[in-house]
PDB file of C-alpha atoms and ligand atoms in Angstrom:
ATOM      1  CA  UNK A1143      28.728  11.525  -9.681  1.00 46.00           C
ATOM      2  CA  UNK A1144      24.988  11.397 -10.535  1.00 50.00           C
ATOM      3  CA  UNK A1145      23.259  10.136 -13.692  1.00 51.00           C
ATOM      4  CA  UNK A1146      20.382  12.179 -13.387  1.00 52.00           C
ATOM      5  CA  UNK A1147      18.915  13.596 -16.754  1.00 72.00           C
ATOM      6  CA  UNK A1148      15.493  14.893 -17.055  1.00 77.00           C
ATOM      7  CA  UNK A1149      14.543  12.340 -19.484  1.00 82.00           C
ATOM      8  CA  UNK A1150      14.982   9.426 -16.873  1.00 88.00           C
ATOM      9  CA  UNK A1151      12.131  10.759 -14.951  1.00 97.00           C
ATOM     10  CA  UNK A1152       9.134   8.304 -14.600  1.00 98.00           C
ATOM     11  CA  UNK A1153       6.556   7.127 -12.152  1.00 98.00           C
ATOM     12  CA  UNK A1154       6.174   3.378 -11.440  1.00 98.00           C
ATOM     13  CA  UNK A1155       3.166   2.077  -9.098  1.00 98.00           C
ATOM     14  CA  UNK A1156       3.488  -1.421  -7.380  1.00 98.00           C
ATOM     15  CA  UNK A1157      -0.085  -1.805  -6.330  1.00 98.00           C
ATOM     16  CA  UNK A1158      -2.043  -4.739  -4.818  1.00 97.00           C
ATOM     17  CA  UNK A1159      -3.545  -6.406  -1.881  1.00 96.00           C
ATOM     18  CA  UNK A1160      -1.570  -6.767   1.594  1.00 95.00           C
ATOM     19  CA  UNK A1161       1.076  -9.900   1.428  1.00 95.00           C
ATOM     20  CA  UNK A1162       1.161  -9.602  -2.225  1.00 97.00           C
ATOM     21  CA  UNK A1163       4.725  -8.692  -2.134  1.00 95.00           C
ATOM     22  CA  UNK A1164       4.580  -5.074  -2.846  1.00 95.00           C
ATOM     23  CA  UNK A1165       7.385  -4.175  -0.443  1.00 90.00           C
ATOM     24  CA  UNK A1166       9.473  -7.156  -1.841  1.00 90.00           C
ATOM     25  CA  UNK A1167       9.139  -5.739  -5.343  1.00 95.00           C
ATOM     26  CA  UNK A1168       9.895  -2.049  -4.125  1.00 93.00           C
ATOM     27  CA  UNK A1169      12.986  -3.300  -2.252  1.00 89.00           C
ATOM     28  CA  UNK A1170      14.135  -5.391  -5.197  1.00 91.00           C
ATOM     29  CA  UNK A1171      13.908  -2.200  -7.772  1.00 94.00           C
ATOM     30  CA  UNK A1172      15.539  -0.201  -4.731  1.00 91.00           C
ATOM     31  CA  UNK A1173      18.540  -2.644  -4.592  1.00 87.00           C
ATOM     32  CA  UNK A1174      18.868  -2.871  -8.260  1.00 89.00           C
ATOM     33  CA  UNK A1175      19.117   0.914  -8.474  1.00 89.00           C
ATOM     34  CA  UNK A1176      21.683   0.853  -5.545  1.00 84.00           C
ATOM     35  CA  UNK A1177      23.765  -1.734  -7.830  1.00 83.00           C
ATOM     36  CA  UNK A1178      23.528   0.779 -10.538  1.00 86.00           C
ATOM     37  CA  UNK A1179      25.217   3.317  -8.467  1.00 85.00           C
ATOM     38  CA  UNK A1180      22.034   5.570  -8.506  1.00 89.00           C
ATOM     39  CA  UNK A1181      21.322   7.667  -5.335  1.00 89.00           C
ATOM     40  CA  UNK A1182      18.346   6.504  -3.837  1.00 91.00           C
ATOM     41  CA  UNK A1183      15.880   7.757  -1.108  1.00 92.00           C
ATOM     42  CA  UNK A1184      12.986   5.730   0.512  1.00 92.00           C
ATOM     43  CA  UNK A1185      10.184   6.861   2.445  1.00 94.00           C
ATOM     44  CA  UNK A1186       7.650   4.893   4.315  1.00 90.00           C
ATOM     45  CA  UNK A1187       4.278   6.293   5.340  1.00 86.00           C
ATOM     46  CA  UNK A1188       2.330   4.704   8.177  1.00 71.00           C
ATOM     47  CA  UNK A1189       4.587   4.027  11.069  1.00 57.00           C
ATOM     48  CA  UNK A1190       4.457   0.777  12.268  1.00 58.00           C
ATOM     49  CA  UNK A1191       6.964  -1.792  13.309  1.00 51.00           C
ATOM     50  CA  UNK A1192       5.034  -4.990  12.273  1.00 50.00           C
ATOM     51  CA  UNK A1193       8.180  -6.420  10.775  1.00 44.00           C
ATOM     52  CA  UNK A1194      11.109  -4.381  11.722  1.00 48.00           C
ATOM     53  CA  UNK A1195      12.282  -0.937  12.931  1.00 48.00           C
ATOM     54  CA  UNK A1196      10.286   2.196  11.893  1.00 42.00           C
ATOM     55  CA  UNK A1197      13.298   3.380   9.845  1.00 45.00           C
ATOM     56  CA  UNK A1198      13.385   0.369   7.473  1.00 54.00           C
ATOM     57  CA  UNK A1199      11.077  -0.841   4.531  1.00 53.00           C
ATOM     58  CA  UNK A1200      10.715  -3.986   5.661  1.00 50.00           C
ATOM     59  CA  UNK A1201       9.497  -7.201   3.804  1.00 48.00           C
ATOM     60  CA  UNK A1202       8.221 -10.503   5.306  1.00 55.00           C
ATOM     61  CA  UNK A1203      11.234 -12.407   4.218  1.00 54.00           C
ATOM     62  CA  UNK A1204      13.278 -10.077   6.501  1.00 55.00           C
ATOM     63  CA  UNK A1205      15.209  -8.112   3.886  1.00 53.00           C
ATOM     64  CA  UNK A1206      15.154  -4.518   4.467  1.00 55.00           C
ATOM     65  CA  UNK A1207      16.557  -0.957   3.081  1.00 62.00           C
ATOM     66  CA  UNK A1208      16.929   2.067   5.206  1.00 77.00           C
ATOM     67  CA  UNK A1209      13.660   4.147   5.241  1.00 86.00           C
ATOM     68  CA  UNK A1210      12.443   7.906   6.181  1.00 89.00           C
ATOM     69  CA  UNK A1211       9.086   7.358   8.067  1.00 89.00           C
ATOM     70  CA  UNK A1212       6.459  10.195   6.749  1.00 93.00           C
ATOM     71  CA  UNK A1213       2.688  11.281   7.656  1.00 92.00           C
ATOM     72  CA  UNK A1214       2.405  13.535   4.816  1.00 95.00           C
ATOM     73  CA  UNK A1215       3.557  14.570   1.093  1.00 97.00           C
ATOM     74  CA  UNK A1216       4.867  17.714   2.418  1.00 97.00           C
ATOM     75  CA  UNK A1217       7.139  15.880   4.761  1.00 96.00           C
ATOM     76  CA  UNK A1218       8.515  13.973   1.778  1.00 97.00           C
ATOM     77  CA  UNK A1219       8.913  17.416  -0.009  1.00 97.00           C
ATOM     78  CA  UNK A1220      10.928  18.991   2.769  1.00 97.00           C
ATOM     79  CA  UNK A1221      13.104  16.014   3.036  1.00 96.00           C
ATOM     80  CA  UNK A1222      13.825  15.132  -0.691  1.00 96.00           C
ATOM     81  CA  UNK A1223      17.454  14.953  -1.680  1.00 94.00           C
ATOM     82  CA  UNK A1224      17.990  17.512  -4.530  1.00 94.00           C
ATOM     83  CA  UNK A1225      20.619  14.843  -5.926  1.00 93.00           C
ATOM     84  CA  UNK A1226      18.366  11.914  -5.596  1.00 94.00           C
ATOM     85  CA  UNK A1227      18.051   9.573  -8.880  1.00 95.00           C
ATOM     86  CA  UNK A1228      15.558   7.421  -7.720  1.00 95.00           C
ATOM     87  CA  UNK A1229      12.735   7.885  -4.818  1.00 97.00           C
ATOM     88  CA  UNK A1230      10.747   5.129  -3.528  1.00 96.00           C
ATOM     89  CA  UNK A1231       7.520   5.270  -1.433  1.00 96.00           C
ATOM     90  CA  UNK A1232       6.027   2.399   0.532  1.00 94.00           C
ATOM     91  CA  UNK A1233       2.445   2.187   1.552  1.00 94.00           C
ATOM     92  CA  UNK A1234       1.532   5.301  -0.505  1.00 96.00           C
ATOM     93  CA  UNK A1235      -2.317   4.781   0.110  1.00 95.00           C
ATOM     94  CA  UNK A1236      -2.121   6.462   3.566  1.00 94.00           C
ATOM     95  CA  UNK A1237      -0.604   9.774   1.968  1.00 96.00           C
ATOM     96  CA  UNK A1238      -2.689  12.791   1.169  1.00 97.00           C
ATOM     97  CA  UNK A1239      -3.643  13.876  -2.453  1.00 97.00           C
ATOM     98  CA  UNK A1240      -0.703  15.870  -2.426  1.00 98.00           C
ATOM     99  CA  UNK A1241       1.395  13.141  -3.214  1.00 98.00           C
ATOM    100  CA  UNK A1242       0.204  13.344  -6.674  1.00 98.00           C
ATOM    101  CA  UNK A1243       1.548  16.509  -7.896  1.00 98.00           C
ATOM    102  CA  UNK A1244       4.978  15.808  -5.750  1.00 98.00           C
ATOM    103  CA  UNK A1245       5.702  12.605  -7.684  1.00 98.00           C
ATOM    104  CA  UNK A1246       4.620  14.394 -11.140  1.00 98.00           C
ATOM    105  CA  UNK A1247       6.819  17.282 -10.396  1.00 98.00           C
ATOM    106  CA  UNK A1248       9.669  14.874  -9.270  1.00 98.00           C
ATOM    107  CA  UNK A1249       9.349  12.618 -12.366  1.00 98.00           C
ATOM    108  CA  UNK A1250       9.269  15.788 -14.709  1.00 97.00           C
ATOM    109  CA  UNK A1251      12.609  17.043 -13.094  1.00 96.00           C
ATOM    110  CA  UNK A1252      14.173  13.630 -13.828  1.00 97.00           C
ATOM    111  CA  UNK A1253      13.359  11.566 -10.832  1.00 98.00           C
ATOM    112  CA  UNK A1254      12.337   7.674 -11.136  1.00 98.00           C
ATOM    113  CA  UNK A1255       9.594   7.509  -8.679  1.00 98.00           C
ATOM    114  CA  UNK A1256       8.419   3.955  -7.517  1.00 98.00           C
ATOM    115  CA  UNK A1257       5.550   3.888  -5.308  1.00 98.00           C
ATOM    116  CA  UNK A1258       4.073   0.797  -3.573  1.00 97.00           C
ATOM    117  CA  UNK A1259       0.754   0.853  -1.930  1.00 96.00           C
ATOM    118  CA  UNK A1260      -2.639  -1.126  -1.344  1.00 96.00           C
ATOM    119  CA  UNK A1261      -4.953  -0.069  -4.099  1.00 96.00           C
ATOM    120  CA  UNK A1262      -8.363  -1.062  -2.364  1.00 96.00           C
ATOM    121  CA  UNK A1263      -9.532  -0.799   1.455  1.00 95.00           C
ATOM    122  CA  UNK A1264     -11.068  -3.314   3.555  1.00 95.00           C
ATOM    123  CA  UNK A1265     -14.352  -2.364   2.069  1.00 96.00           C
ATOM    124  CA  UNK A1266     -13.020  -3.151  -1.461  1.00 96.00           C
ATOM    125  CA  UNK A1267     -12.953   0.490  -2.557  1.00 96.00           C
ATOM    126  CA  UNK A1268     -10.236   2.442  -4.028  1.00 96.00           C
ATOM    127  CA  UNK A1269      -7.961   3.578  -1.416  1.00 95.00           C
ATOM    128  CA  UNK A1270      -6.433   6.973  -0.854  1.00 95.00           C
ATOM    129  CA  UNK A1271      -4.560   8.645  -3.933  1.00 97.00           C
ATOM    130  CA  UNK A1272      -3.810   5.192  -5.669  1.00 97.00           C
ATOM    131  CA  UNK A1273      -6.308   5.491  -8.338  1.00 98.00           C
ATOM    132  CA  UNK A1274      -4.655   8.836  -9.223  1.00 98.00           C
ATOM    133  CA  UNK A1275      -1.027   7.691  -8.772  1.00 98.00           C
ATOM    134  CA  UNK A1276      -2.016   4.612 -11.043  1.00 98.00           C
ATOM    135  CA  UNK A1277      -3.605   6.901 -13.589  1.00 98.00           C
ATOM    136  CA  UNK A1278      -0.355   9.057 -14.001  1.00 98.00           C
ATOM    137  CA  UNK A1279       2.106   6.313 -13.797  1.00 98.00           C
ATOM    138  CA  UNK A1280       4.021   5.230 -16.976  1.00 98.00           C
ATOM    139  CA  UNK A1281       4.247   1.873 -15.505  1.00 98.00           C
ATOM    140  CA  UNK A1282       1.711  -0.157 -13.088  1.00 98.00           C
ATOM    141  CA  UNK A1283       2.150  -3.387 -11.596  1.00 98.00           C
ATOM    142  CA  UNK A1284      -0.718  -5.147  -9.755  1.00 98.00           C
ATOM    143  CA  UNK A1285       0.187  -7.891  -7.762  1.00 98.00           C
ATOM    144  CA  UNK A1286      -1.810 -10.594  -6.055  1.00 98.00           C
ATOM    145  CA  UNK A1287      -1.431 -12.674  -2.723  1.00 98.00           C
ATOM    146  CA  UNK A1288      -2.908 -15.956  -2.222  1.00 98.00           C
ATOM    147  CA  UNK A1289      -6.715 -16.374  -0.815  1.00 98.00           C
ATOM    148  CA  UNK A1290      -6.571 -17.719   2.580  1.00 98.00           C
ATOM    149  CA  UNK A1291      -9.995 -19.500   2.043  1.00 98.00           C
ATOM    150  CA  UNK A1292      -9.878 -20.947  -1.558  1.00 98.00           C
ATOM    151  CA  UNK A1293      -6.420 -20.534  -2.446  1.00 98.00           C
ATOM    152  CA  UNK A1294      -7.240 -18.404  -5.619  1.00 98.00           C
ATOM    153  CA  UNK A1295      -5.379 -15.555  -6.311  1.00 98.00           C
ATOM    154  CA  UNK A1296      -6.315 -12.705  -3.558  1.00 98.00           C
ATOM    155  CA  UNK A1297      -7.195  -8.916  -4.756  1.00 97.00           C
ATOM    156  CA  UNK A1298      -8.894  -7.872  -1.508  1.00 97.00           C
ATOM    157  CA  UNK A1299      -7.757  -7.189   2.029  1.00 97.00           C
ATOM    158  CA  UNK A1300     -10.288  -8.857   4.338  1.00 97.00           C
ATOM    159  CA  UNK A1301     -10.645  -7.013   7.610  1.00 96.00           C
ATOM    160  CA  UNK A1302     -11.668  -9.216  10.735  1.00 96.00           C
ATOM    161  CA  UNK A1303     -12.421  -7.626  14.133  1.00 94.00           C
ATOM    162  CA  UNK A1304     -12.821  -9.934  16.943  1.00 92.00           C
ATOM    163  CA  UNK A1305     -12.370 -12.675  14.360  1.00 94.00           C
ATOM    164  CA  UNK A1306     -15.468 -11.698  12.650  1.00 95.00           C
ATOM    165  CA  UNK A1307     -15.757  -9.874   8.941  1.00 96.00           C
ATOM    166  CA  UNK A1308     -15.376  -5.919   9.990  1.00 96.00           C
ATOM    167  CA  UNK A1309     -18.784  -4.280   8.777  1.00 96.00           C
ATOM    168  CA  UNK A1310     -18.772  -1.861   6.040  1.00 96.00           C
ATOM    169  CA  UNK A1311     -19.140   1.259   8.507  1.00 93.00           C
ATOM    170  CA  UNK A1312     -16.910   0.171  11.089  1.00 91.00           C
ATOM    171  CA  UNK A1313     -14.393   2.307  12.372  1.00 82.00           C
ATOM    172  CA  UNK A1314     -11.103   2.797  10.485  1.00 73.00           C
ATOM    173  CA  UNK A1315      -9.076   3.309  13.837  1.00 71.00           C
ATOM    174  CA  UNK A1316     -10.090   0.592  16.243  1.00 73.00           C
ATOM    175  CA  UNK A1317     -10.057   1.534  19.909  1.00 71.00           C
ATOM    176  CA  UNK A1318      -9.532  -1.515  21.895  1.00 73.00           C
ATOM    177  CA  UNK A1319     -10.529  -4.863  20.399  1.00 75.00           C
ATOM    178  CA  UNK A1320      -8.522  -7.143  18.164  1.00 88.00           C
ATOM    179  CA  UNK A1321      -8.403  -6.682  14.426  1.00 91.00           C
ATOM    180  CA  UNK A1322      -6.447  -8.665  11.878  1.00 94.00           C
ATOM    181  CA  UNK A1323      -6.203  -8.558   7.959  1.00 95.00           C
ATOM    182  CA  UNK A1324      -6.297 -11.377   5.432  1.00 97.00           C
ATOM    183  CA  UNK A1325      -5.580 -11.778   1.823  1.00 98.00           C
ATOM    184  CA  UNK A1326      -8.932 -12.894  -0.082  1.00 98.00           C
ATOM    185  CA  UNK A1327     -10.319 -13.109  -3.452  1.00 98.00           C
ATOM    186  CA  UNK A1328     -13.138 -11.347  -4.445  1.00 98.00           C
ATOM    187  CA  UNK A1329     -15.663 -14.305  -3.756  1.00 98.00           C
ATOM    188  CA  UNK A1330     -14.079 -14.882  -0.285  1.00 98.00           C
ATOM    189  CA  UNK A1331     -14.141 -11.243   0.701  1.00 98.00           C
ATOM    190  CA  UNK A1332     -16.936 -10.437   3.079  1.00 97.00           C
ATOM    191  CA  UNK A1333     -18.269  -6.563   4.019  1.00 97.00           C
ATOM    192  CA  UNK A1334     -21.293  -7.191   5.737  1.00 96.00           C
ATOM    193  CA  UNK A1335     -23.402  -4.028   5.705  1.00 91.00           C
ATOM    194  CA  UNK A1336     -25.825  -2.605   8.311  1.00 74.00           C
ATOM    195  CA  UNK A1337     -29.070  -3.477   6.220  1.00 65.00           C
ATOM    196  CA  UNK A1338     -27.797  -7.023   5.385  1.00 62.00           C
ATOM    197  CA  UNK A1339     -27.729  -7.439   9.123  1.00 54.00           C
ATOM    198  CA  UNK A1340     -31.187  -6.041   9.917  1.00 51.00           C
ATOM    199  CA  UNK A1341     -32.451  -8.395   6.993  1.00 51.00           C
ATOM    200  CA  UNK A1342     -31.242 -11.389   8.954  1.00 50.00           C
ATOM    201  CA  UNK A1343     -32.313  -9.802  12.541  1.00 50.00           C
ATOM    202  CA  UNK A1344     -35.689  -8.926  11.145  1.00 49.00           C
ATOM    203  CA  UNK A1345     -36.600 -11.549   8.390  1.00 48.00           C
ATOM    204  CA  UNK A1346     -40.003 -13.371   9.341  1.00 46.00           C
ATOM    205  CA  UNK A1347     -40.760 -10.569  12.004  1.00 46.00           C
ATOM    206  CA  UNK A1348     -42.651  -8.518   9.281  1.00 43.00           C
ATOM    207  CA  UNK A1349     -40.609  -5.363   8.463  1.00 43.00           C
ATOM    208  CA  UNK A1350     -38.458  -3.655  11.097  1.00 41.00           C
ATOM    209  CA  UNK A1351     -38.109  -0.041   9.610  1.00 41.00           C
TER     210      UNK A1351
HETATM  211  P1  LIG B1092       3.195  -6.307   0.871  1.00 82.36           P
HETATM  212  O1  LIG B1092       4.005  -5.378   0.791  1.00 82.36           O
HETATM  213  O2  LIG B1092       2.200  -6.480  -0.462  1.00 82.36           O
HETATM  214  O3  LIG B1092       2.118  -6.756   2.233  1.00 82.36           O
HETATM  215  P2  LIG B1092       5.313  -8.037   1.715  1.00 82.36           P
HETATM  216  O4  LIG B1092       6.347  -7.959   0.370  1.00 82.36           O
HETATM  217  O5  LIG B1092       5.440  -7.549   2.680  1.00 82.36           O
HETATM  218  O6  LIG B1092       3.924  -7.692   0.981  1.00 82.36           O
HETATM  219  O7  LIG B1092       5.033  -9.874   2.025  1.00 82.36           O
HETATM  220  C1  LIG B1092       4.885 -10.595   0.909  1.00 82.36           C
HETATM  221  C2  LIG B1092       5.001 -11.808   1.574  1.00 82.36           C
HETATM  222  O8  LIG B1092       4.215 -12.499   2.598  1.00 82.36           O
HETATM  223  C3  LIG B1092       5.045 -13.339   0.579  1.00 82.36           C
HETATM  224  O9  LIG B1092       6.428 -13.416   0.110  1.00 82.36           O
HETATM  225  C4  LIG B1092       4.941 -14.185   1.504  1.00 82.36           C
HETATM  226  O10 LIG B1092       5.988 -14.845   2.272  1.00 82.36           O
HETATM  227  C5  LIG B1092       4.120 -13.583   2.490  1.00 82.36           C
HETATM  228  N1  LIG B1092       2.508 -13.931   2.818  1.00 82.36           N
HETATM  229  C6  LIG B1092       1.822 -14.234   3.921  1.00 82.36           C
HETATM  230  N2  LIG B1092       0.350 -14.530   3.613  1.00 82.36           N
HETATM  231  C7  LIG B1092       0.482 -14.616   2.366  1.00 82.36           C
HETATM  232  C8  LIG B1092      -0.546 -14.836   1.447  1.00 82.36           C
HETATM  233  N3  LIG B1092      -1.832 -15.046   1.972  1.00 82.36           N
HETATM  234  N4  LIG B1092      -0.555 -14.624   0.082  1.00 82.36           N
HETATM  235  C9  LIG B1092       0.967 -14.684  -0.319  1.00 82.36           C
HETATM  236  N5  LIG B1092       1.846 -14.471   0.259  1.00 82.36           N
HETATM  237  C10 LIG B1092       1.695 -14.442   1.755  1.00 82.36           C
HETATM  238 ZN1  LIG B1093     -11.210 -17.201  -2.366  1.00 82.36          ZN
END
């Protein structure tokens, strides 16, 4: 039995910084949809096994639901179950722009689409298709973590390379070296730029080009 009617279609976005509980919130909505006997499908981009197996949407508290790993919106299109009432997509920031027409089409066809994703990258700039997804969504919830420096609400992903704030132009993919991420507020978030480094290096030396 399916409860899908075209009028149930909608888009929900759960946005926010890392560690803000987006996966927890996505899983909470998925679990409730399952209790309501909706047919649910979960996809997760960006294959990582930080917290659990790659076939699960994992939350830091260890609760998990099965998820299908994908690298592109086309892979979701190919694997969408025509009978699904609810489609959840975690780590949506890593998907290509094709995710926008995909979820718009699904919602128009009666599917409730729930997307979770980090809305800003380590520079504090909009991440992937998140701005477009937030614009076309019926409902947007922006979650916050706790700033590990000052304890205020965190809205930024602090990237650290070898323990130091990553520079604005640091490579997206690190080859070797250790990198880590922290949740920080706007004021504790640090993204040194090339010219700032030079100012420090050359101050008092009289220019430096
Ligand atoms: P997200 O999907 O947004 O990365 P998760 O749902 O995976 O978030 O994890 C959220 C959990 O992370 C919180 O419930 C908390 O236990 C833990 N956590 C770790 N660091 C922080 C932090 N700096 N602020 C808030 N929660 C944190
Ligand atoms: Zn702070």
